[in-house]
Structure formats: structure tokens, C-alpha cells
PDB file of N, CA and C in Angstrom:
ATOM      1  N   MET X  94      34.864 -19.931   8.331  1.00 54.00           N
ATOM      2  CA  MET X  94      34.118 -18.677   8.278  1.00 54.00           C
ATOM      3  C   MET X  94      33.603 -18.380   9.676  1.00 54.00           C
ATOM      4  N   SER X  95      33.724 -17.124  10.094  1.00 64.00           N
ATOM      5  CA  SER X  95      33.275 -16.765  11.434  1.00 64.00           C
ATOM      6  C   SER X  95      31.753 -16.697  11.469  1.00 64.00           C
ATOM      7  N   LYS X  96      31.230 -16.712  12.675  1.00 64.00           N
ATOM      8  CA  LYS X  96      29.776 -16.703  12.865  1.00 64.00           C
ATOM      9  C   LYS X  96      29.149 -15.409  12.353  1.00 64.00           C
ATOM     10  N   SER X  97      29.815 -14.268  12.574  1.00 70.00           N
ATOM     11  CA  SER X  97      29.245 -12.981  12.145  1.00 70.00           C
ATOM     12  C   SER X  97      29.207 -12.873  10.621  1.00 70.00           C
ATOM     13  N   LEU X  98      30.232 -13.388   9.939  1.00 64.00           N
ATOM     14  CA  LEU X  98      30.215 -13.352   8.478  1.00 64.00           C
ATOM     15  C   LEU X  98      29.131 -14.275   7.926  1.00 64.00           C
ATOM     16  N   ALA X  99      28.951 -15.405   8.538  1.00 69.00           N
ATOM     17  CA  ALA X  99      27.901 -16.329   8.112  1.00 69.00           C
ATOM     18  C   ALA X  99      26.534 -15.688   8.307  1.00 69.00           C
ATOM     19  N   ASN X 100      26.391 -14.954   9.397  1.00 77.00           N
ATOM     20  CA  ASN X 100      25.136 -14.269   9.670  1.00 77.00           C
ATOM     21  C   ASN X 100      24.865 -13.201   8.610  1.00 77.00           C
ATOM     22  N   LEU X 101      25.896 -12.442   8.214  1.00 79.00           N
ATOM     23  CA  LEU X 101      25.733 -11.424   7.173  1.00 79.00           C
ATOM     24  C   LEU X 101      25.354 -12.070   5.843  1.00 79.00           C
ATOM     25  N   ASP X 102      25.996 -13.168   5.513  1.00 81.00           N
ATOM     26  CA  ASP X 102      25.657 -13.850   4.261  1.00 81.00           C
ATOM     27  C   ASP X 102      24.220 -14.347   4.274  1.00 81.00           C
ATOM     28  N   ALA X 103      23.755 -14.795   5.410  1.00 86.00           N
ATOM     29  CA  ALA X 103      22.385 -15.286   5.514  1.00 86.00           C
ATOM     30  C   ALA X 103      21.380 -14.149   5.368  1.00 86.00           C
ATOM     31  N   ARG X 104      21.789 -12.951   5.755  1.00 89.00           N
ATOM     32  CA  ARG X 104      20.892 -11.793   5.683  1.00 89.00           C
ATOM     33  C   ARG X 104      21.019 -11.030   4.366  1.00 89.00           C
ATOM     34  N   ARG X 105      21.968 -11.414   3.521  1.00 93.00           N
ATOM     35  CA  ARG X 105      22.157 -10.724   2.242  1.00 93.00           C
ATOM     36  C   ARG X 105      20.987 -11.085   1.324  1.00 93.00           C
ATOM     37  N   ARG X 106      20.370 -10.063   0.762  1.00 94.00           N
ATOM     38  CA  ARG X 106      19.193 -10.265  -0.094  1.00 94.00           C
ATOM     39  C   ARG X 106      19.320  -9.446  -1.363  1.00 94.00           C
ATOM     40  N   VAL X 107      18.438  -9.727  -2.296  1.00 94.00           N
ATOM     41  CA  VAL X 107      18.311  -8.949  -3.530  1.00 94.00           C
ATOM     42  C   VAL X 107      16.933  -8.298  -3.507  1.00 94.00           C
ATOM     43  N   CYS X 108      16.909  -6.996  -3.669  1.00 93.00           N
ATOM     44  CA  CYS X 108      15.649  -6.238  -3.638  1.00 93.00           C
ATOM     45  C   CYS X 108      14.723  -6.734  -4.746  1.00 93.00           C
ATOM     46  N   GLU X 109      13.483  -6.990  -4.411  1.00 93.00           N
ATOM     47  CA  GLU X 109      12.507  -7.496  -5.381  1.00 93.00           C
ATOM     48  C   GLU X 109      12.056  -6.426  -6.372  1.00 93.00           C
ATOM     49  N   HIS X 110      12.393  -5.178  -6.104  1.00 92.00           N
ATOM     50  CA  HIS X 110      11.998  -4.114  -7.028  1.00 92.00           C
ATOM     51  C   HIS X 110      13.158  -3.682  -7.920  1.00 92.00           C
ATOM     52  N   CYS X 111      14.287  -3.311  -7.325  1.00 92.00           N
ATOM     53  CA  CYS X 111      15.392  -2.743  -8.106  1.00 92.00           C
ATOM     54  C   CYS X 111      16.555  -3.705  -8.314  1.00 92.00           C
ATOM     55  N   ALA X 112      16.503  -4.862  -7.693  1.00 91.00           N
ATOM     56  CA  ALA X 112      17.531  -5.911  -7.811  1.00 91.00           C
ATOM     57  C   ALA X 112      18.870  -5.530  -7.179  1.00 91.00           C
ATOM     58  N   ALA X 113      18.871  -4.521  -6.321  1.00 92.00           N
ATOM     59  CA  ALA X 113      20.093  -4.168  -5.598  1.00 92.00           C
ATOM     60  C   ALA X 113      20.291  -5.166  -4.459  1.00 92.00           C
ATOM     61  N   THR X 114      21.546  -5.435  -4.119  1.00 92.00           N
ATOM     62  CA  THR X 114      21.805  -6.308  -2.976  1.00 92.00           C
ATOM     63  C   THR X 114      21.853  -5.465  -1.712  1.00 92.00           C
ATOM     64  N   PHE X 115      21.366  -6.036  -0.626  1.00 93.00           N
ATOM     65  CA  PHE X 115      21.344  -5.327   0.647  1.00 93.00           C
ATOM     66  C   PHE X 115      21.389  -6.338   1.776  1.00 93.00           C
ATOM     67  N   ILE X 116      21.696  -5.851   2.974  1.00 93.00           N
ATOM     68  CA  ILE X 116      21.681  -6.674   4.175  1.00 93.00           C
ATOM     69  C   ILE X 116      20.352  -6.427   4.862  1.00 93.00           C
ATOM     70  N   ALA X 117      19.565  -7.470   4.996  1.00 93.00           N
ATOM     71  CA  ALA X 117      18.230  -7.342   5.579  1.00 93.00           C
ATOM     72  C   ALA X 117      18.316  -7.083   7.073  1.00 93.00           C
ATOM     73  N   GLY X 118      17.529  -6.149   7.534  1.00 92.00           N
ATOM     74  CA  GLY X 118      17.442  -5.865   8.956  1.00 92.00           C
ATOM     75  C   GLY X 118      16.464  -6.805   9.657  1.00 92.00           C
ATOM     76  N   ARG X 119      15.554  -7.373   8.880  1.00 91.00           N
ATOM     77  CA  ARG X 119      14.564  -8.310   9.407  1.00 91.00           C
ATOM     78  C   ARG X 119      14.565  -9.569   8.551  1.00 91.00           C
ATOM     79  N   SER X 120      14.103 -10.637   9.110  1.00 90.00           N
ATOM     80  CA  SER X 120      14.118 -11.909   8.374  1.00 90.00           C
ATOM     81  C   SER X 120      13.130 -11.922   7.214  1.00 90.00           C
ATOM     82  N   ASP X 121      12.105 -11.055   7.269  1.00 94.00           N
ATOM     83  CA  ASP X 121      11.110 -11.027   6.205  1.00 94.00           C
ATOM     84  C   ASP X 121      11.247  -9.818   5.276  1.00 94.00           C
ATOM     85  N   GLN X 122      12.346  -9.089   5.360  1.00 95.00           N
ATOM     86  CA  GLN X 122      12.548  -7.902   4.533  1.00 95.00           C
ATOM     87  C   GLN X 122      12.806  -8.318   3.086  1.00 95.00           C
ATOM     88  N   ARG X 123      12.041  -7.745   2.146  1.00 95.00           N
ATOM     89  CA  ARG X 123      12.147  -8.110   0.742  1.00 95.00           C
ATOM     90  C   ARG X 123      12.655  -6.979  -0.139  1.00 95.00           C
ATOM     91  N   PHE X 124      12.662  -5.752   0.386  1.00 95.00           N
ATOM     92  CA  PHE X 124      13.059  -4.597  -0.405  1.00 95.00           C
ATOM     93  C   PHE X 124      14.187  -3.855   0.296  1.00 95.00           C
ATOM     94  N   CYS X 125      15.037  -3.208  -0.497  1.00 95.00           N
ATOM     95  CA  CYS X 125      16.201  -2.534   0.092  1.00 95.00           C
ATOM     96  C   CYS X 125      15.811  -1.271   0.850  1.00 95.00           C
ATOM     97  N   THR X 126      14.762  -0.583   0.410  1.00 94.00           N
ATOM     98  CA  THR X 126      14.314   0.653   1.066  1.00 94.00           C
ATOM     99  C   THR X 126      12.786   0.716   1.053  1.00 94.00           C
ATOM    100  N   ASP X 127      12.244   1.629   1.843  1.00 94.00           N
ATOM    101  CA  ASP X 127      10.798   1.855   1.825  1.00 94.00           C
ATOM    102  C   ASP X 127      10.359   2.386   0.466  1.00 94.00           C
ATOM    103  N   LEU X 128      11.211   3.178  -0.164  1.00 94.00           N
ATOM    104  CA  LEU X 128      10.877   3.722  -1.472  1.00 94.00           C
ATOM    105  C   LEU X 128      10.670   2.596  -2.484  1.00 94.00           C
ATOM    106  N   CYS X 129      11.556   1.605  -2.485  1.00 93.00           N
ATOM    107  CA  CYS X 129      11.390   0.463  -3.386  1.00 93.00           C
ATOM    108  C   CYS X 129      10.117  -0.316  -3.043  1.00 93.00           C
ATOM    109  N   ARG X 130       9.852  -0.469  -1.773  1.00 94.00           N
ATOM    110  CA  ARG X 130       8.640  -1.184  -1.351  1.00 94.00           C
ATOM    111  C   ARG X 130       7.392  -0.470  -1.852  1.00 94.00           C
ATOM    112  N   LEU X 131       7.366   0.871  -1.716  1.00 92.00           N
ATOM    113  CA  LEU X 131       6.218   1.648  -2.178  1.00 92.00           C
ATOM    114  C   LEU X 131       6.101   1.641  -3.696  1.00 92.00           C
ATOM    115  N   ARG X 132       7.230   1.750  -4.380  1.00 90.00           N
ATOM    116  CA  ARG X 132       7.190   1.728  -5.838  1.00 90.00           C
ATOM    117  C   ARG X 132       6.665   0.388  -6.353  1.00 90.00           C
ATOM    118  N   ARG X 133       7.080  -0.688  -5.730  1.00 91.00           N
ATOM    119  CA  ARG X 133       6.592  -2.009  -6.128  1.00 91.00           C
ATOM    120  C   ARG X 133       5.087  -2.116  -5.877  1.00 91.00           C
ATOM    121  N   TRP X 134       4.639  -1.644  -4.723  1.00 91.00           N
ATOM    122  CA  TRP X 134       3.214  -1.690  -4.398  1.00 91.00           C
ATOM    123  C   TRP X 134       2.413  -0.867  -5.402  1.00 91.00           C
ATOM    124  N   ARG X 135       2.913   0.349  -5.715  1.00 87.00           N
ATOM    125  CA  ARG X 135       2.218   1.211  -6.673  1.00 87.00           C
ATOM    126  C   ARG X 135       2.159   0.575  -8.055  1.00 87.00           C
ATOM    127  N   SER X 136       3.248  -0.049  -8.456  1.00 86.00           N
ATOM    128  CA  SER X 136       3.253  -0.672  -9.788  1.00 86.00           C
ATOM    129  C   SER X 136       2.284  -1.842  -9.844  1.00 86.00           C
ATOM    130  N   ARG X 137       2.151  -2.589  -8.765  1.00 87.00           N
ATOM    131  CA  ARG X 137       1.220  -3.717  -8.741  1.00 87.00           C
ATOM    132  C   ARG X 137      -0.230  -3.250  -8.695  1.00 87.00           C
ATOM    133  N   LYS X 138      -0.485  -2.131  -8.030  1.00 84.00           N
ATOM    134  CA  LYS X 138      -1.843  -1.609  -7.910  1.00 84.00           C
ATOM    135  C   LYS X 138      -2.220  -0.700  -9.075  1.00 84.00           C
ATOM    136  N   GLY X 139      -1.266  -0.363  -9.907  1.00 80.00           N
ATOM    137  CA  GLY X 139      -1.547   0.521 -11.029  1.00 80.00           C
ATOM    138  C   GLY X 139      -1.708   1.966 -10.620  1.00 80.00           C
ATOM    139  N   ILE X 140      -1.071   2.351  -9.532  1.00 72.00           N
ATOM    140  CA  ILE X 140      -1.154   3.717  -9.026  1.00 72.00           C
ATOM    141  C   ILE X 140       0.111   4.453  -9.431  1.00 72.00           C
ATOM    142  N   SER X 141      -0.061   5.608 -10.065  1.00 64.00           N
ATOM    143  CA  SER X 141       1.118   6.396 -10.408  1.00 64.00           C
ATOM    144  C   SER X 141       1.314   7.462  -9.357  1.00 64.00           C
ATOM    145  N   SER X 142       2.529   7.691  -9.004  1.00 58.00           N
ATOM    146  CA  SER X 142       2.819   8.748  -8.039  1.00 58.00           C
ATOM    147  C   SER X 142       2.910  10.068  -8.782  1.00 58.00           C
ATOM    148  N   ALA X 143       2.808  11.157  -8.045  1.00 55.00           N
ATOM    149  CA  ALA X 143       2.903  12.476  -8.662  1.00 55.00           C
ATOM    150  C   ALA X 143       4.266  12.662  -9.312  1.00 55.00           C
ATOM    151  N   ARG X 144       5.283  12.088  -8.704  1.00 57.00           N
ATOM    152  CA  ARG X 144       6.627  12.217  -9.231  1.00 57.00           C
ATOM    153  C   ARG X 144       6.787  11.420 -10.529  1.00 57.00           C
ATOM    154  N   GLY X 145       6.067  10.312 -10.624  1.00 53.00           N
ATOM    155  CA  GLY X 145       6.171   9.470 -11.801  1.00 53.00           C
ATOM    156  C   GLY X 145       5.331   9.962 -12.964  1.00 53.00           C
ATOM    157  N   ALA X 146       4.470  10.908 -12.712  1.00 57.00           N
ATOM    158  CA  ALA X 146       3.598  11.412 -13.772  1.00 57.00           C
ATOM    159  C   ALA X 146       4.407  12.233 -14.769  1.00 57.00           C
ATOM    160  N   SER X 147       3.965  12.209 -16.007  1.00 69.00           N
ATOM    161  CA  SER X 147       4.666  12.978 -17.034  1.00 69.00           C
ATOM    162  C   SER X 147       4.427  14.467 -16.806  1.00 69.00           C
ATOM    163  N   GLY X 148       5.238  15.266 -17.439  1.00 73.00           N
ATOM    164  CA  GLY X 148       5.093  16.711 -17.316  1.00 73.00           C
ATOM    165  C   GLY X 148       3.739  17.182 -17.799  1.00 73.00           C
ATOM    166  N   GLN X 149       3.253  16.595 -18.890  1.00 76.00           N
ATOM    167  CA  GLN X 149       1.952  16.992 -19.427  1.00 76.00           C
ATOM    168  C   GLN X 149       0.829  16.623 -18.464  1.00 76.00           C
ATOM    169  N   GLN X 150       0.926  15.462 -17.827  1.00 78.00           N
ATOM    170  CA  GLN X 150      -0.090  15.056 -16.853  1.00 78.00           C
ATOM    171  C   GLN X 150      -0.121  16.022 -15.682  1.00 78.00           C
ATOM    172  N   ARG X 151       1.037  16.438 -15.225  1.00 78.00           N
ATOM    173  CA  ARG X 151       1.091  17.403 -14.120  1.00 78.00           C
ATOM    174  C   ARG X 151       0.485  18.736 -14.533  1.00 78.00           C
ATOM    175  N   LEU X 152       0.820  19.186 -15.748  1.00 83.00           N
ATOM    176  CA  LEU X 152       0.256  20.446 -16.229  1.00 83.00           C
ATOM    177  C   LEU X 152      -1.258  20.365 -16.342  1.00 83.00           C
ATOM    178  N   ASP X 153      -1.756  19.235 -16.841  1.00 82.00           N
ATOM    179  CA  ASP X 153      -3.203  19.052 -16.961  1.00 82.00           C
ATOM    180  C   ASP X 153      -3.873  19.081 -15.589  1.00 82.00           C
ATOM    181  N   ALA X 154      -3.253  18.406 -14.619  1.00 83.00           N
ATOM    182  CA  ALA X 154      -3.818  18.373 -13.264  1.00 83.00           C
ATOM    183  C   ALA X 154      -3.799  19.772 -12.639  1.00 83.00           C
ATOM    184  N   LEU X 155      -2.705  20.484 -12.820  1.00 87.00           N
ATOM    185  CA  LEU X 155      -2.613  21.846 -12.275  1.00 87.00           C
ATOM    186  C   LEU X 155      -3.594  22.790 -12.965  1.00 87.00           C
ATOM    187  N   SER X 156      -3.760  22.633 -14.264  1.00 89.00           N
ATOM    188  CA  SER X 156      -4.703  23.468 -15.002  1.00 89.00           C
ATOM    189  C   SER X 156      -6.131  23.228 -14.517  1.00 89.00           C
ATOM    190  N   ALA X 157      -6.478  21.973 -14.293  1.00 89.00           N
ATOM    191  CA  ALA X 157      -7.817  21.651 -13.781  1.00 89.00           C
ATOM    192  C   ALA X 157      -8.016  22.250 -12.391  1.00 89.00           C
ATOM    193  N   GLU X 158      -6.986  22.197 -11.565  1.00 91.00           N
ATOM    194  CA  GLU X 158      -7.076  22.771 -10.219  1.00 91.00           C
ATOM    195  C   GLU X 158      -7.227  24.292 -10.289  1.00 91.00           C
ATOM    196  N   ILE X 159      -6.517  24.931 -11.201  1.00 92.00           N
ATOM    197  CA  ILE X 159      -6.639  26.385 -11.369  1.00 92.00           C
ATOM    198  C   ILE X 159      -8.049  26.746 -11.810  1.00 92.00           C
ATOM    199  N   ASP X 160      -8.599  25.991 -12.755  1.00 92.00           N
ATOM    200  CA  ASP X 160      -9.973  26.245 -13.203  1.00 92.00           C
ATOM    201  C   ASP X 160     -10.957  26.110 -12.048  1.00 92.00           C
ATOM    202  N   ARG X 161     -10.794  25.085 -11.234  1.00 92.00           N
ATOM    203  CA  ARG X 161     -11.677  24.868 -10.087  1.00 92.00           C
ATOM    204  C   ARG X 161     -11.584  26.037  -9.106  1.00 92.00           C
ATOM    205  N   LEU X 162     -10.370  26.485  -8.831  1.00 93.00           N
ATOM    206  CA  LEU X 162     -10.174  27.587  -7.879  1.00 93.00           C
ATOM    207  C   LEU X 162     -10.710  28.908  -8.435  1.00 93.00           C
ATOM    208  N   GLU X 163     -10.539  29.141  -9.737  1.00 94.00           N
ATOM    209  CA  GLU X 163     -11.075  30.367 -10.336  1.00 94.00           C
ATOM    210  C   GLU X 163     -12.602  30.390 -10.250  1.00 94.00           C
ATOM    211  N   ALA X 164     -13.234  29.260 -10.482  1.00 93.00           N
ATOM    212  CA  ALA X 164     -14.693  29.183 -10.359  1.00 93.00           C
ATOM    213  C   ALA X 164     -15.121  29.444  -8.921  1.00 93.00           C
ATOM    214  N   GLN X 165     -14.341  28.948  -7.974  1.00 94.00           N
ATOM    215  CA  GLN X 165     -14.656  29.165  -6.559  1.00 94.00           C
ATOM    216  C   GLN X 165     -14.512  30.643  -6.197  1.00 94.00           C
ATOM    217  N   VAL X 166     -13.506  31.301  -6.749  1.00 94.00           N
ATOM    218  CA  VAL X 166     -13.310  32.733  -6.493  1.00 94.00           C
ATOM    219  C   VAL X 166     -14.498  33.532  -7.031  1.00 94.00           C
ATOM    220  N   VAL X 167     -14.958  33.206  -8.234  1.00 93.00           N
ATOM    221  CA  VAL X 167     -16.114  33.892  -8.817  1.00 93.00           C
ATOM    222  C   VAL X 167     -17.332  33.713  -7.920  1.00 93.00           C
ATOM    223  N   GLU X 168     -17.555  32.503  -7.461  1.00 94.00           N
ATOM    224  CA  GLU X 168     -18.702  32.231  -6.583  1.00 94.00           C
ATOM    225  C   GLU X 168     -18.591  33.010  -5.275  1.00 94.00           C
ATOM    226  N   LEU X 169     -17.413  33.049  -4.690  1.00 94.00           N
ATOM    227  CA  LEU X 169     -17.227  33.785  -3.437  1.00 94.00           C
ATOM    228  C   LEU X 169     -17.428  35.289  -3.628  1.00 94.00           C
ATOM    229  N   ARG X 170     -17.008  35.810  -4.765  1.00 95.00           N
ATOM    230  CA  ARG X 170     -17.231  37.235  -5.038  1.00 95.00           C
ATOM    231  C   ARG X 170     -18.716  37.538  -5.138  1.00 95.00           C
ATOM    232  N   GLN X 171     -19.471  36.639  -5.777  1.00 95.00           N
ATOM    233  CA  GLN X 171     -20.915  36.839  -5.891  1.00 95.00           C
ATOM    234  C   GLN X 171     -21.578  36.816  -4.517  1.00 95.00           C
ATOM    235  N   VAL X 172     -21.172  35.894  -3.681  1.00 93.00           N
ATOM    236  CA  VAL X 172     -21.719  35.810  -2.329  1.00 93.00           C
ATOM    237  C   VAL X 172     -21.348  37.066  -1.545  1.00 93.00           C
ATOM    238  N   HIS X 173     -20.130  37.534  -1.701  1.00 95.00           N
ATOM    239  CA  HIS X 173     -19.674  38.738  -1.012  1.00 95.00           C
ATOM    240  C   HIS X 173     -20.520  39.942  -1.409  1.00 95.00           C
ATOM    241  N   LEU X 174     -20.763  40.096  -2.704  1.00 94.00           N
ATOM    242  CA  LEU X 174     -21.586  41.216  -3.168  1.00 94.00           C
ATOM    243  C   LEU X 174     -23.005  41.116  -2.628  1.00 94.00           C
ATOM    244  N   ALA X 175     -23.578  39.927  -2.633  1.00 92.00           N
ATOM    245  CA  ALA X 175     -24.936  39.752  -2.119  1.00 92.00           C
ATOM    246  C   ALA X 175     -24.998  40.103  -0.637  1.00 92.00           C
ATOM    247  N   LEU X 176     -23.988  39.705   0.123  1.00 93.00           N
ATOM    248  CA  LEU X 176     -23.959  40.025   1.554  1.00 93.00           C
ATOM    249  C   LEU X 176     -23.813  41.525   1.783  1.00 93.00           C
ATOM    250  N   ARG X 177     -23.001  42.186   0.965  1.00 92.00           N
ATOM    251  CA  ARG X 177     -22.843  43.640   1.109  1.00 92.00           C
ATOM    252  C   ARG X 177     -24.155  44.362   0.822  1.00 92.00           C
ATOM    253  N   GLU X 178     -24.860  43.898  -0.208  1.00 92.00           N
ATOM    254  CA  GLU X 178     -26.153  44.520  -0.534  1.00 92.00           C
ATOM    255  C   GLU X 178     -27.155  44.313   0.596  1.00 92.00           C
ATOM    256  N   THR X 179     -27.172  43.118   1.158  1.00 90.00           N
ATOM    257  CA  THR X 179     -28.077  42.826   2.274  1.00 90.00           C
ATOM    258  C   THR X 179     -27.737  43.688   3.471  1.00 90.00           C
ATOM    259  N   LEU X 180     -26.464  43.834   3.768  1.00 90.00           N
ATOM    260  CA  LEU X 180     -26.035  44.658   4.888  1.00 90.00           C
ATOM    261  C   LEU X 180     -26.419  46.118   4.665  1.00 90.00           C
ATOM    262  N   THR X 181     -26.209  46.613   3.459  1.00 89.00           N
ATOM    263  CA  THR X 181     -26.574  47.998   3.142  1.00 89.00           C
ATOM    264  C   THR X 181     -28.079  48.206   3.302  1.00 89.00           C
ATOM    265  N   THR X 182     -28.875  47.250   2.820  1.00 88.00           N
ATOM    266  CA  THR X 182     -30.326  47.336   2.941  1.00 88.00           C
ATOM    267  C   THR X 182     -30.750  47.347   4.404  1.00 88.00           C
ATOM    268  N   CYS X 183     -30.141  46.487   5.201  1.00 87.00           N
ATOM    269  CA  CYS X 183     -30.472  46.435   6.639  1.00 87.00           C
ATOM    270  C   CYS X 183     -30.112  47.742   7.334  1.00 87.00           C
ATOM    271  N   GLN X 184     -28.965  48.308   6.992  1.00 82.00           N
ATOM    272  CA  GLN X 184     -28.541  49.557   7.611  1.00 82.00           C
ATOM    273  C   GLN X 184     -29.474  50.694   7.225  1.00 82.00           C
ATOM    274  N   CYS X 185     -29.910  50.717   5.963  1.00 80.00           N
ATOM    275  CA  CYS X 185     -30.845  51.773   5.519  1.00 80.00           C
ATOM    276  C   CYS X 185     -32.184  51.632   6.229  1.00 80.00           C
ATOM    277  N   THR X 186     -32.673  50.409   6.330  1.00 79.00           N
ATOM    278  CA  THR X 186     -33.946  50.161   6.997  1.00 79.00           C
ATOM    279  C   THR X 186     -33.855  50.561   8.460  1.00 79.00           C
ATOM    280  N   ARG X 187     -32.775  50.256   9.089  1.00 79.00           N
ATOM    281  CA  ARG X 187     -32.585  50.600  10.501  1.00 79.00           C
ATOM    282  C   ARG X 187     -32.515  52.112  10.684  1.00 79.00           C
ATOM    283  N   SER X 188     -31.826  52.796   9.769  1.00 77.00           N
ATOM    284  CA  SER X 188     -31.703  54.241   9.855  1.00 77.00           C
ATOM    285  C   SER X 188     -33.067  54.914   9.709  1.00 77.00           C
ATOM    286  N   ILE X 189     -33.876  54.427   8.778  1.00 76.00           N
ATOM    287  CA  ILE X 189     -35.225  54.994   8.578  1.00 76.00           C
ATOM    288  C   ILE X 189     -36.088  54.737   9.816  1.00 76.00           C
ATOM    289  N   ALA X 190     -36.001  53.547  10.377  1.00 75.00           N
ATOM    290  CA  ALA X 190     -36.786  53.204  11.578  1.00 75.00           C
ATOM    291  C   ALA X 190     -36.355  54.081  12.765  1.00 75.00           C
ATOM    292  N   ASP X 191     -35.052  54.326  12.887  1.00 78.00           N
ATOM    293  CA  ASP X 191     -34.561  55.177  13.981  1.00 78.00           C
ATOM    294  C   ASP X 191     -35.072  56.605  13.818  1.00 78.00           C
ATOM    295  N   GLN X 192     -35.138  57.094  12.585  1.00 77.00           N
ATOM    296  CA  GLN X 192     -35.612  58.462  12.334  1.00 77.00           C
ATOM    297  C   GLN X 192     -37.092  58.599  12.670  1.00 77.00           C
ATOM    298  N   ARG X 193     -37.876  57.565  12.379  1.00 77.00           N
ATOM    299  CA  ARG X 193     -39.311  57.608  12.669  1.00 77.00           C
ATOM    300  C   ARG X 193     -39.573  57.565  14.157  1.00 77.00           C
ATOM    301  N   ASN X 194     -38.743  56.838  14.882  1.00 76.00           N
ATOM    302  CA  ASN X 194     -38.938  56.707  16.340  1.00 76.00           C
ATOM    303  C   ASN X 194     -38.450  57.938  17.101  1.00 76.00           C
ATOM    304  N   SER X 195     -37.711  58.796  16.456  1.00 68.00           N
ATOM    305  CA  SER X 195     -37.192  59.960  17.173  1.00 68.00           C
ATOM    306  C   SER X 195     -38.168  61.089  17.266  1.00 68.00           C
TER     307      SER X 195
END
């Protein structure tokens, strides 16, 4: 067996996540891709990715986000109206003061 083939055999590994065989680029490489490495880490930590979430979970998350944004829009409209009223009051007060000084 040639030296290069022996080297390839020594670097041949089985991915610890998906069990695919691959040629390791590093001596400590345990996963075939970064995606497998991340999926294994997420599964060990109990973290679900957005892609792994069920359709209903995504809909629930989006619905909650829509509710939050709608509440924010209502609040911003109220602030906008209050600012317009304050501006109108200031302009009226200024106009009356200008008329008295003339």
C-alpha cells in the first residue's frame, strides 16, 4: 500500500452525528460538516433550531411577534397624537403671544 493511501485510510472517519464516512481534514475532526457539528451540539443542549421547529411552533412564534408589533404600533400612534396636540398647543400659544406683542 502506498503512503498516500495509508494516510487517507488513517484520516477516514465516521461522523458522530449522521454516521456518514468522510476524510478528516484535521486529526481531531469528529463531524463530516459544520452542520452536523451544530446539530449534535443543539441536540445535546436541548436547543431546537428554527428550521427544526414544527410548523405550528413557527406559526405560534410568528403570531406572538405580530401581537407584540401591533401593540407597539398602537403605542406609537398614541405618542404621535399626543405630540401633535402639544405642538398645536405650542403654536397657538406662540401665535397669541405674537399678537399681544404687536
